[in-house]
Amino acid sequence: MTPLSWYLMLSALLFTIGVLGVLLRRNIIIILMSIELILNSVNINLVAFSYYLQDLRGQIFAVFVITIAAAEVAVALGIVVSLVRNKSELNVEEIKTMKG
Amino acid sequence: MEQIFFLIFAALAVASAIAVITLRNPVHSAFFLMVTFLNVAAIFVLLRSPFLAAVQVFVYVGAVMVLFLFVVMMLDIRKATMERFVQGKWRFLVIILGVVLVYEINKVFRRSSLAGQTISSERHLDGSVSEIGTVLFTDYILPFEVISIVLLVALIGAIVLGRKEIK
């Protein structure tokens, strides 16, 4: 049987890879994809605990997380489309009109 | 046997996730993110949650990633593909701090009593549609309705943001 800590380790690894993607990449599409990685790592964590503690609430929470993530991606990509239409730039470091 | 399957899917998920954040072409990253999501769905099946695995494939792979790919196809990514993927003088420090983060998270959950827990012998959950449906529509009906309003708001927001200005 796989111990719970293996699933938590996988969740921590995916979380950290997502955080590194958000911090290191400058392309806005890749940053949004890294945020999806973070949300997936949280889902693995929730479902692992739901299985090991035999509590269904973890899976219900994961369903809500998936739904919110889908809604967030829709709005975020709408923002990206408007951004590219107005400025034609995918690099987050060049988007600094509101800076300062 | 289950451990071998878990190790295979976990290794594939981590390798695809690293590919997502390191590749230069956003289309390649999107495909590797799809591979990550499929491996996560397989891990959900290992955790006896077939409904969640199906929802993961339908929503994440089938809707979210297709949406990403549509938007990436609409944009001009030639300039993004040509530059170095990560710049700045702090990049190695950030990667090292990432490794430290994984180690610290590991340390935190090894201290708790749940770390070595294996599944108890009386397993009464099967994660099936009827089980989740029963709980979702009785105990958690309020978050369910709120989620439907959130989706409606996101739908309206995405349509308004995507509209072309009519001069």
XYZ file of N, CA and C in Angstrom:
801
model
N 0.847 -1.204 0.000
C 0.000 0.000 0.000
C 0.865 1.229 0.000
N 0.485 2.181 -0.800
C 1.261 3.411 -0.814
C 0.899 4.241 0.416
N 1.887 4.663 1.180
C 1.577 5.517 2.326
C 1.109 6.876 1.867
N 0.422 7.557 2.767
C -0.140 8.862 2.431
C 0.953 9.861 2.075
N 2.119 9.731 2.740
C 3.154 10.737 2.531
C 3.646 10.756 1.086
N 3.515 9.648 0.357
C 3.928 9.658 -1.050
C 3.042 10.607 -1.850
N 1.721 10.553 -1.603
C 0.816 11.441 -2.313
C 1.079 12.892 -1.929
N 1.346 13.125 -0.650
C 1.621 14.496 -0.216
C 2.926 15.000 -0.817
N 3.893 14.107 -0.975
C 5.161 14.497 -1.594
C 4.943 14.884 -3.045
N 4.138 14.096 -3.748
C 3.825 14.437 -5.139
C 3.120 15.776 -5.218
N 2.186 16.001 -4.285
C 1.468 17.272 -4.275
C 2.426 18.428 -4.016
N 3.377 18.237 -3.089
C 4.339 19.305 -2.807
C 5.227 19.575 -4.012
N 5.635 18.510 -4.713
C 6.497 18.689 -5.886
C 5.772 19.461 -6.982
N 4.521 19.060 -7.262
C 3.786 19.756 -8.310
C 3.518 21.200 -7.910
N 3.238 21.416 -6.613
C 3.008 22.781 -6.140
C 4.242 23.639 -6.373
N 5.410 23.099 -5.988
C 6.633 23.887 -6.131
C 6.962 24.137 -7.590
N 6.725 23.143 -8.452
C 6.985 23.361 -9.873
C 6.061 24.446 -10.404
N 4.812 24.457 -9.966
C 3.896 25.520 -10.384
C 4.347 26.888 -9.893
N 4.788 26.954 -8.642
C 5.245 28.236 -8.094
C 6.484 28.712 -8.853
N 7.398 27.785 -9.165
C 8.574 28.175 -9.935
C 8.178 28.687 -11.308
N 7.167 28.059 -11.902
C 6.712 28.524 -13.206
C 6.148 29.926 -13.146
N 5.403 30.227 -12.076
C 4.839 31.568 -11.945
C 5.947 32.581 -11.728
N 6.973 32.203 -10.956
C 8.007 33.182 -10.620
C 9.027 33.372 -11.725
N 9.334 32.296 -12.474
C 10.466 32.382 -13.388
C 10.082 32.756 -14.804
N 8.882 32.387 -15.241
C 8.538 32.626 -16.635
C 7.940 34.010 -16.802
N 8.114 34.566 -17.990
C 7.566 35.887 -18.223
C 6.451 35.889 -19.259
N 6.167 34.765 -19.849
C 5.079 34.679 -20.802
C 3.787 34.449 -20.027
N 2.775 35.285 -20.308
C 1.585 35.263 -19.465
C 0.835 33.953 -19.602
N 0.913 33.317 -20.805
C 0.199 32.053 -20.981
C 0.830 30.977 -20.096
N 2.161 30.954 -20.035
C 2.829 29.937 -19.217
C 2.534 30.177 -17.738
N 2.433 31.455 -17.350
C 2.124 31.739 -15.949
C 0.744 31.201 -15.606
N -0.234 31.398 -16.503
C -1.576 30.867 -16.237
C -1.559 29.351 -16.165
N -0.767 28.709 -17.012
C -0.676 27.243 -16.958
C -0.043 26.782 -15.653
N 0.921 27.540 -15.138
C 1.539 27.149 -13.858
C 0.535 27.281 -12.718
N -0.356 28.268 -12.812
C -1.399 28.390 -11.786
C -2.298 27.165 -11.831
N -2.589 26.645 -13.020
C -3.389 25.420 -13.102
C -2.662 24.242 -12.482
N -1.340 24.204 -12.634
C -0.552 23.146 -11.979
C -0.700 23.219 -10.468
N -0.652 24.457 -9.921
C -0.788 24.609 -8.469
C -2.146 24.082 -8.014
N -3.202 24.435 -8.772
C -4.540 23.989 -8.371
C -4.659 22.475 -8.451
N -3.995 21.865 -9.417
C -4.039 20.411 -9.497
C -3.327 19.747 -8.347
N -2.215 20.357 -7.903
C -1.507 19.766 -6.766
C -2.387 19.804 -5.533
N -3.140 20.887 -5.372
C -4.059 20.978 -4.224
C -5.130 19.902 -4.326
N -5.593 19.650 -5.540
C -6.612 18.617 -5.720
C -6.105 17.241 -5.339
N -4.846 16.948 -5.725
C -4.270 15.640 -5.356
C -4.226 15.514 -3.838
N -3.824 16.612 -3.189
C -3.761 16.604 -1.727
C -5.136 16.315 -1.119
N -6.158 17.015 -1.607
C -7.513 16.856 -1.066
C -8.019 15.436 -1.261
N -7.827 14.896 -2.463
C -8.376 13.567 -2.737
C -7.595 12.500 -1.976
N -6.278 12.703 -1.795
C -5.500 11.737 -1.026
C -6.005 11.667 0.409
N -6.226 12.839 1.014
C -6.754 12.819 2.376
C -8.153 12.241 2.424
N -8.947 12.521 1.403
C -10.294 11.968 1.381
C -10.255 10.451 1.354
N -9.288 9.876 0.642
C -9.185 8.425 0.566
C -8.661 7.844 1.877
N -7.643 8.469 2.439
C -7.004 7.875 3.607
C -7.792 8.084 4.874
N -8.586 9.133 4.952
C -9.420 9.337 6.130
C -10.856 8.905 5.887
N -11.128 8.369 4.679
C -12.459 7.866 4.342
C -13.534 8.913 4.599
N -13.269 10.106 4.112
C -14.203 11.209 4.273
C -14.484 11.764 2.891
N -15.740 11.898 2.534
C -16.061 12.292 1.173
C -15.862 13.782 0.937
N -15.666 14.560 2.005
C -15.618 16.006 1.838
C -14.428 16.452 1.000
N -13.340 15.705 1.044
C -12.178 16.063 0.234
C -12.507 16.048 -1.243
N -13.252 15.016 -1.668
C -13.592 14.942 -3.086
C -14.575 16.042 -3.475
N -15.502 16.380 -2.578
C -16.457 17.457 -2.878
C -15.710 18.768 -3.033
N -14.779 19.023 -2.117
C -13.984 20.234 -2.197
C -13.208 20.276 -3.519
N -12.664 19.110 -3.917
C -11.898 19.063 -5.165
C -12.793 19.378 -6.360
N -14.054 18.937 -6.323
C -14.973 19.281 -7.417
C -15.143 20.788 -7.495
N -15.284 21.425 -6.322
C -15.441 22.882 -6.346
C -14.179 23.575 -6.842
N -13.005 23.055 -6.444
C -11.747 23.661 -6.893
C -11.639 23.578 -8.415
N -12.020 22.424 -8.985
C -11.946 22.274 -10.445
C -12.866 23.276 -11.121
N -14.065 23.445 -10.551
C -15.024 24.368 -11.166
C -14.515 25.802 -11.120
N -14.012 26.211 -9.952
C -13.503 27.572 -9.823
C -12.308 27.782 -10.748
N -11.465 26.760 -10.881
C -10.311 26.899 -11.762
C -10.750 27.104 -13.203
N -11.785 26.381 -13.621
C -12.274 26.555 -14.993
C -12.823 27.956 -15.190
N -13.576 28.467 -14.218
C -14.110 29.828 -14.335
C -12.975 30.848 -14.376
N -11.959 30.613 -13.556
C -10.835 31.550 -13.513
C -10.072 31.558 -14.826
N -9.907 30.395 -15.434
C -9.191 30.325 -16.705
C -9.961 31.067 -17.775
N -11.292 30.945 -17.760
C -12.088 31.634 -18.785
C -11.888 33.140 -18.690
N -11.997 33.666 -17.462
C -11.858 35.117 -17.307
C -10.419 35.552 -17.580
N -9.442 34.762 -17.109
C -8.039 35.149 -17.305
C -7.680 35.179 -18.781
N -8.173 34.209 -19.539
C -7.864 34.213 -20.970
C -8.606 35.332 -21.693
N -9.794 35.710 -21.184
C -10.450 36.893 -21.745
C -9.603 38.134 -21.542
N -9.009 38.226 -20.352
C -8.131 39.364 -20.083
C -6.920 39.331 -21.005
N -6.345 38.148 -21.215
C -5.168 38.033 -22.083
C -5.516 38.450 -23.503
N -6.710 38.059 -23.957
C -7.113 38.417 -25.322
C -7.252 39.928 -25.451
N -7.887 40.578 -24.461
C -8.008 42.046 -24.533
C -6.639 42.698 -24.473
N -5.763 42.135 -23.632
C -4.424 42.699 -23.490
C -3.671 42.656 -24.811
N -3.715 41.488 -25.464
C -2.978 41.344 -26.710
C -3.584 42.215 -27.786
N -4.916 42.365 -27.740
C -5.556 43.223 -28.746
C -5.095 44.659 -28.610
N -4.914 45.094 -27.348
C -4.582 46.501 -27.168
C -3.091 46.756 -27.230
N -2.277 45.790 -26.788
C -0.870 46.094 -26.662
C 0.012 45.138 -27.455
N -0.521 44.004 -27.872
C 0.207 43.024 -28.676
C 1.478 42.555 -27.988
N 1.393 42.320 -26.670
C 2.593 41.949 -25.926
C 2.240 40.833 -24.955
N 3.028 39.750 -24.990
C 2.761 38.617 -24.103
C 3.716 38.575 -22.929
N 4.634 39.513 -22.845
C 5.654 39.505 -21.823
C 5.160 40.316 -20.635
N 5.081 39.684 -19.447
C 4.499 40.414 -18.320
C 5.348 41.598 -17.904
N 6.648 41.560 -18.215
C 7.478 42.674 -17.755
C 7.279 43.915 -18.614
N 6.650 43.762 -19.783
C 6.401 44.929 -20.615
C 5.068 45.579 -20.314
N 4.268 44.947 -19.457
C 2.948 45.496 -19.159
C 3.097 46.334 -17.912
N 3.464 47.615 -18.068
C 3.725 48.409 -16.873
C 3.090 49.783 -16.929
N 1.937 49.881 -17.582
C 1.276 51.171 -17.646
C 0.808 51.630 -16.274
N 0.394 50.668 -15.431
C -0.111 51.024 -14.123
C 0.981 51.048 -13.072
N 2.212 50.902 -13.477
C 3.291 50.780 -12.498
C 3.612 52.126 -11.875
N 3.936 52.107 -10.580
C 4.353 53.341 -9.915
C 3.161 54.202 -9.620
N 1.885 -3.618 -6.067
C 1.473 -3.366 -7.465
C 0.954 -1.951 -7.614
N 0.139 -1.549 -6.620
C -0.397 -0.193 -6.668
C 0.714 0.827 -6.550
N 1.758 0.471 -5.788
C 2.873 1.399 -5.636
C 3.567 1.633 -6.959
N 3.713 0.571 -7.752
C 4.389 0.721 -9.036
C 3.592 1.652 -9.933
N 2.259 1.466 -9.962
C 1.438 2.347 -10.781
C 1.526 3.777 -10.292
N 1.485 3.953 -8.962
C 1.584 5.316 -8.453
C 2.906 5.945 -8.871
N 4.009 5.186 -8.765
C 5.315 5.754 -9.111
C 5.379 6.116 -10.590
N 4.795 5.276 -11.436
C 4.810 5.585 -12.869
C 4.056 6.873 -13.147
N 2.820 6.962 -12.613
C 2.017 8.146 -12.906
C 2.609 9.388 -12.264
N 3.155 9.238 -11.054
C 3.750 10.405 -10.392
C 4.974 10.898 -11.150
N 5.820 9.961 -11.608
C 7.016 10.370 -12.344
C 6.634 11.068 -13.642
N 5.634 10.519 -14.340
C 5.195 11.158 -15.577
C 4.611 12.533 -15.311
N 3.848 12.656 -14.214
C 3.236 13.953 -13.912
C 4.311 14.984 -13.602
N 5.299 14.603 -12.791
C 6.345 15.566 -12.426
C 7.183 15.924 -13.650
N 7.503 14.928 -14.489
C 8.307 15.220 -15.675
C 7.557 16.142 -16.630
N 6.247 15.895 -16.817
C 5.486 16.786 -17.704
C 5.352 18.173 -17.099
N 5.237 18.258 -15.771
C 5.120 19.575 -15.149
C 6.412 20.366 -15.346
N 7.553 19.692 -15.205
C 8.818 20.386 -15.454
C 8.898 20.820 -16.906
N 8.382 19.978 -17.807
C 8.379 20.365 -19.219
C 7.493 21.573 -19.452
N 6.392 21.675 -18.723
C 5.495 22.827 -18.902
C 6.231 24.114 -18.592
N 7.004 24.123 -17.508
C 7.591 25.405 -17.136
C 8.919 25.665 -17.807
N 9.493 24.696 -18.517
C 10.803 24.957 -19.113
C 10.771 25.120 -20.621
N 9.752 24.601 -21.301
C 9.773 24.694 -22.756
C 9.503 26.112 -23.215
N 10.029 26.438 -24.395
C 9.923 27.813 -24.861
C 8.637 28.075 -25.626
N 8.188 27.077 -26.350
C 6.999 27.256 -27.168
C 5.764 27.019 -26.296
N 4.852 28.004 -26.205
C 3.677 27.795 -25.344
C 2.789 26.638 -25.792
N 2.801 26.319 -27.085
C 1.976 25.201 -27.539
C 2.525 23.891 -26.982
N 3.855 23.748 -26.970
C 4.439 22.542 -26.377
C 4.110 22.457 -24.892
N 4.199 23.596 -24.201
C 3.863 23.597 -22.774
C 2.420 23.183 -22.566
N 1.523 23.651 -23.447
C 0.112 23.300 -23.291
C -0.093 21.805 -23.445
N 0.596 21.179 -24.400
C 0.432 19.742 -24.565
C 0.984 18.972 -23.390
N 2.110 19.422 -22.845
C 2.634 18.716 -21.679
C 1.763 18.943 -20.454
N 1.080 20.080 -20.391
C 0.132 20.262 -19.294
C -1.037 19.302 -19.434
N -1.465 19.033 -20.670
C -2.499 18.017 -20.880
C -2.022 16.669 -20.368
N -0.772 16.311 -20.652
C -0.231 15.032 -20.172
C -0.231 15.009 -18.650
N 0.144 16.136 -18.021
C 0.116 16.197 -16.554
C -1.287 15.952 -16.033
N -2.280 16.617 -16.662
C -3.649 16.444 -16.182
C -4.116 15.004 -16.337
N -3.747 14.343 -17.417
C -4.152 12.945 -17.591
C -3.515 12.059 -16.538
N -2.252 12.342 -16.190
C -1.621 11.539 -15.139
C -2.257 11.807 -13.790
N -2.655 13.054 -13.543
C -3.339 13.356 -12.279
C -4.685 12.634 -12.237
N -5.366 12.548 -13.383
C -6.624 11.798 -13.412
C -6.377 10.324 -13.102
N -5.275 9.771 -13.621
C -4.944 8.384 -13.297
C -4.688 8.217 -11.800
N -4.045 9.222 -11.185
C -3.799 9.140 -9.740
C -5.110 9.220 -8.976
N -6.077 9.995 -9.509
C -7.384 10.018 -8.856
C -8.035 8.646 -8.907
N -7.868 7.925 -10.028
C -8.434 6.576 -10.108
C -7.772 5.676 -9.072
N -6.443 5.829 -8.898
C -5.750 5.049 -7.870
C -6.290 5.359 -6.481
N -6.785 6.590 -6.287
C -7.334 6.978 -5.003
C -8.822 6.703 -4.930
N -9.297 5.781 -5.765
C -10.690 5.340 -5.740
C -11.665 6.492 -5.895
N -11.375 7.434 -6.819
C -12.309 8.532 -7.085
C -12.575 8.595 -8.578
N -13.349 7.637 -9.107
C -13.544 7.633 -10.567
C -14.315 8.823 -11.082
N -15.261 9.329 -10.249
C -16.028 10.503 -10.695
C -15.099 11.691 -10.871
N -14.222 11.897 -9.887
C -13.320 13.041 -9.968
C -12.340 12.892 -11.124
N -11.922 11.658 -11.405
C -11.020 11.452 -12.531
C -11.718 11.808 -13.839
N -12.990 11.414 -13.959
C -13.723 11.736 -15.183
C -13.930 13.240 -15.296
N -14.278 13.899 -14.174
C -14.463 15.352 -14.196
C -13.156 16.050 -14.560
N -12.050 15.544 -14.034
C -10.739 16.123 -14.345
C -10.479 16.060 -15.839
N -10.742 14.902 -16.454
C -10.474 14.774 -17.892
C -11.422 15.658 -18.688
N -12.711 15.647 -18.327
C -13.665 16.447 -19.088
C -13.348 17.927 -18.970
N -13.187 18.413 -17.736
C -13.093 19.856 -17.528
C -11.688 20.343 -17.845
N -10.657 19.715 -17.256
C -9.316 20.252 -17.437
C -8.775 19.954 -18.828
N -8.728 18.688 -19.206
C -8.135 18.353 -20.502
C -9.059 18.789 -21.614
N -10.365 18.556 -21.452
C -11.271 18.775 -22.560
C -11.739 20.197 -22.726
N -11.767 20.991 -21.650
C -12.273 22.352 -21.779
C -11.180 23.381 -21.546
N -10.496 23.293 -20.412
C -9.527 24.327 -20.056
C -8.348 24.327 -21.014
N -7.802 23.153 -21.318
C -6.625 23.117 -22.185
C -6.991 23.445 -23.620
N -8.193 23.057 -24.045
C -8.629 23.414 -25.395
C -8.789 24.926 -25.487
N -9.305 25.538 -24.404
C -9.420 27.002 -24.374
C -8.051 27.661 -24.448
N -7.087 27.102 -23.688
C -5.721 27.628 -23.743
C -5.172 27.545 -25.159
N -5.378 26.396 -25.797
C -4.813 26.221 -27.125
C -5.475 27.137 -28.136
N -6.786 27.370 -27.999
C -7.449 28.321 -28.881
C -6.811 29.698 -28.759
N -6.622 30.137 -27.490
C -6.076 31.475 -27.293
C -4.639 31.543 -27.799
N -3.851 30.476 -27.557
C -2.467 30.480 -28.030
C -2.423 30.512 -29.545
N -3.356 29.842 -30.198
C -3.380 29.877 -31.660
C -3.740 31.250 -32.187
N -4.559 31.987 -31.394
C -4.972 33.311 -31.851
C -3.858 34.326 -31.739
N -2.916 34.067 -30.813
C -1.904 35.078 -30.553
C -0.670 34.818 -31.392
N 0.148 35.851 -31.519
C 1.377 35.723 -32.284
C 2.494 35.411 -31.301
N 2.960 34.157 -31.280
C 3.912 33.757 -30.248
C 5.330 33.636 -30.778
N 5.578 34.171 -31.958
C 6.918 33.973 -32.519
C 7.979 34.635 -31.672
N 7.668 35.846 -31.177
C 8.683 36.523 -30.374
C 8.905 35.793 -29.057
N 7.800 35.259 -28.490
C 7.929 34.560 -27.208
C 8.734 33.288 -27.367
N 8.665 32.646 -28.543
C 9.364 31.383 -28.735
C 10.860 31.585 -28.868
N 11.275 32.801 -29.267
C 12.682 32.948 -29.584
C 13.526 33.376 -28.396
N 12.904 33.919 -27.355
C 13.753 34.450 -26.292
C 14.133 33.339 -25.316
N 15.129 33.615 -24.507
C 15.558 32.657 -23.486
C 14.449 32.474 -22.478
N 14.294 31.232 -22.002
C 13.076 30.983 -21.242
C 13.098 31.633 -19.875
N 14.238 31.789 -19.314
C 14.218 32.426 -18.004
C 15.422 33.348 -17.941
N 15.193 34.551 -17.516
C 16.278 35.512 -17.496
C 16.422 36.049 -16.091
N 17.307 36.960 -15.942
C 17.494 37.553 -14.626
C 18.577 36.824 -13.873
N 19.240 37.557 -12.969
C 20.374 36.963 -12.291
C 19.978 36.115 -11.114
N 18.657 36.136 -10.754
C 18.258 35.401 -9.560
C 17.698 34.033 -9.866
N 17.784 33.562 -11.145
C 17.016 32.374 -11.468
C 17.517 31.144 -10.738
N 18.853 31.005 -10.554
C 19.325 29.807 -9.858
C 18.938 29.830 -8.399
N 18.964 31.046 -7.823
C 18.556 31.157 -6.421
C 17.106 30.759 -6.254
N 16.258 31.164 -7.223
C 14.839 30.817 -7.112
C 14.655 29.308 -7.218
N 15.413 28.677 -8.118
C 15.267 27.218 -8.257
C 15.729 26.515 -6.985
N 16.827 27.004 -6.407
C 17.302 26.390 -5.161
C 16.285 26.596 -4.053
N 15.685 27.801 -4.013
C 14.656 28.035 -3.002
C 13.451 27.127 -3.230
N 13.169 26.795 -4.494
C 12.085 25.850 -4.762
C 12.377 24.483 -4.173
N 13.622 24.023 -4.330
C 13.996 22.727 -3.752
C 13.879 22.785 -2.230
N 14.305 23.912 -1.655
C 14.192 24.071 -0.196
C 12.730 24.035 0.223
N 11.853 24.630 -0.612
C 10.419 24.621 -0.282
C 9.884 23.207 -0.234
N 10.269 22.386 -1.222
C 9.803 20.994 -1.222
C 10.296 20.278 0.032
N 11.549 20.502 0.392
C 12.109 19.842 1.568
C 11.382 20.273 2.829
N 11.048 21.561 2.928
C 10.371 22.038 4.140
C 8.959 21.491 4.245
N 8.241 21.439 3.088
C 6.895 20.858 3.117
C 6.980 19.408 3.543
N 7.979 18.695 3.012
C 8.197 17.310 3.376
C 8.395 17.167 4.884
N 9.240 18.056 5.443
C 9.530 17.982 6.882
C 8.262 18.202 7.693
N 7.402 19.127 7.226
C 6.205 19.439 8.001
C 5.288 18.236 8.071
N 5.063 17.583 6.914
C 4.088 16.502 7.033
C 4.687 15.204 7.526
N 6.021 15.097 7.572
C 6.574 13.900 8.204
C 6.440 13.945 9.718
N 6.309 15.183 10.244
C 6.209 15.272 11.694
C 4.834 14.830 12.183
N 3.822 14.914 11.314
C 2.479 14.608 11.793
C 2.274 13.106 11.856
N 1.256 12.691 12.598
C 1.029 11.262 12.794
C 0.391 10.629 11.575
N -0.086 11.442 10.643
C -0.788 10.878 9.491
C 0.160 10.416 8.397
N 1.454 10.735 8.566
C 2.364 10.588 7.430
C 2.463 9.147 6.952
N 2.614 8.203 7.874
C 2.800 6.835 7.417
C 1.506 6.073 7.294
N 0.402 6.786 7.397
C -0.877 6.087 7.469
C -1.187 5.391 6.172
N -1.538 4.149 6.290
C -2.056 3.444 5.118
C -3.555 3.324 5.291
N -4.197 2.924 4.221
C -5.648 2.937 4.220
C -6.173 1.924 5.233
N -7.156 2.334 5.988
C -7.732 1.426 6.983
C -8.482 0.311 6.278
N -8.675 -0.792 6.953
C -9.222 -1.960 6.272
C -10.693 -1.806 5.967
N -11.413 -0.974 6.747
C -12.823 -0.833 6.397
C -12.979 0.389 5.496
N -13.027 0.102 4.206
C -13.192 1.171 3.226
C -14.634 1.187 2.789
N -15.335 2.262 3.104
C -16.739 2.266 2.729
C -17.048 3.265 1.629
N -16.043 4.036 1.217
C -16.283 4.997 0.152
C -15.868 4.397 -1.173
N -16.663 4.636 -2.214
C -16.153 4.228 -3.518
C -16.105 5.366 -4.515
N -16.413 6.573 -4.067
C -16.238 7.723 -4.942
C -17.079 7.669 -6.191
N -18.143 6.913 -6.167
C -18.950 6.774 -7.379
C -19.849 7.989 -7.542
N -20.488 8.059 -8.692
C -21.328 9.209 -9.008
C -22.482 9.307 -8.024
N -23.080 8.165 -7.668
C -24.259 8.227 -6.799
C -23.875 8.718 -5.414
N -22.702 8.280 -4.939
C -22.278 8.712 -3.596
C -22.020 10.209 -3.557
N -21.225 10.678 -4.535
C -20.911 12.102 -4.550
C -22.163 12.917 -4.819
N -23.022 12.416 -5.689
C -24.247 13.139 -5.992
C -25.133 13.272 -4.773
N -25.234 12.185 -3.985
C -26.079 12.242 -2.787
C -25.583 13.310 -1.834
N -24.257 13.338 -1.591
C -23.726 14.316 -0.628
C -23.779 15.717 -1.202
N -23.485 15.830 -2.494
C -23.400 17.159 -3.097
C -24.748 17.849 -3.115
N -25.817 17.086 -3.327
C -27.122 17.717 -3.459
C -27.903 17.763 -2.157
N -27.344 17.230 -1.067
C -28.037 17.363 0.211
C -27.235 18.227 1.174
N -26.016 17.792 1.511
C -25.261 18.561 2.493
C -24.632 19.805 1.902
N -24.249 19.745 0.649
C -23.467 20.844 0.070
C -24.234 21.519 -1.040
N -25.539 21.655 -0.882
C -26.337 22.258 -1.937
C -26.044 23.744 -2.034
N -25.750 24.397 -0.913
C -25.481 25.840 -0.969
C -24.222 26.154 -1.771
N -23.047 25.515 -1.477
C -21.894 25.796 -2.337
C -22.145 25.445 -3.787
N -22.946 24.428 -4.024
C -23.249 24.042 -5.398
C -23.980 25.153 -6.131
N -24.966 25.773 -5.452
C -25.696 26.856 -6.105
C -24.813 28.079 -6.288
N -23.951 28.337 -5.281
C -23.037 29.485 -5.402
C -22.088 29.284 -6.574
N -21.609 28.045 -6.735
C -20.714 27.736 -7.858
C -21.415 27.994 -9.190
N -22.705 27.690 -9.261
C -23.392 27.913 -10.537
C -23.462 29.409 -10.846
N -23.627 30.233 -9.785
C -23.629 31.676 -10.018
C -22.235 32.152 -10.415
N -21.197 31.570 -9.794
C -19.823 31.938 -10.164
C -19.574 31.626 -11.628
N -20.055 30.470 -12.074
C -19.862 30.112 -13.476
C -20.616 31.061 -14.393
N -21.809 31.470 -13.978
C -22.556 32.421 -14.798
C -21.805 33.741 -14.914
N -21.259 34.208 -13.783
C -20.524 35.475 -13.796
C -19.284 35.362 -14.675
N -18.581 34.212 -14.566
C -17.386 34.016 -15.396
C -17.759 33.995 -16.869
N -18.895 33.379 -17.187
C -19.347 33.324 -18.571
C -19.597 34.721 -19.110
N -20.341 35.540 -18.325
C -20.624 36.902 -18.774
C -19.329 37.689 -18.902
N -18.425 37.530 -17.914
C -17.166 38.254 -17.951
C -16.336 37.898 -19.158
N -16.257 36.605 -19.475
C -15.435 36.193 -20.611
C -16.023 36.726 -21.915
N -17.349 36.746 -22.023
C -17.963 37.251 -23.256
C -17.711 38.741 -23.396
N -17.871 39.474 -22.278
C -17.673 40.922 -22.356
C -16.221 41.241 -22.687
N -15.289 40.493 -22.081
C -13.867 40.775 -22.327
C -13.468 40.418 -23.745
N -14.125 39.413 -24.328
C -13.702 38.970 -25.629
C -14.334 39.689 -26.780
N -15.236 40.604 -26.438
C -15.970 41.282 -27.506
C -15.064 42.235 -28.248
N -15.293 42.381 -29.527
C -14.554 43.382 -30.291
C -15.262 44.719 -30.115
N -14.460 45.756 -30.013
C -15.034 47.085 -29.893
C -15.655 47.488 -31.230
N -16.850 47.992 -31.207
C -17.489 48.441 -32.451
C -17.330 49.939 -32.513
N -16.504 50.385 -33.426
C -16.203 51.830 -33.473
C -17.366 52.588 -34.108
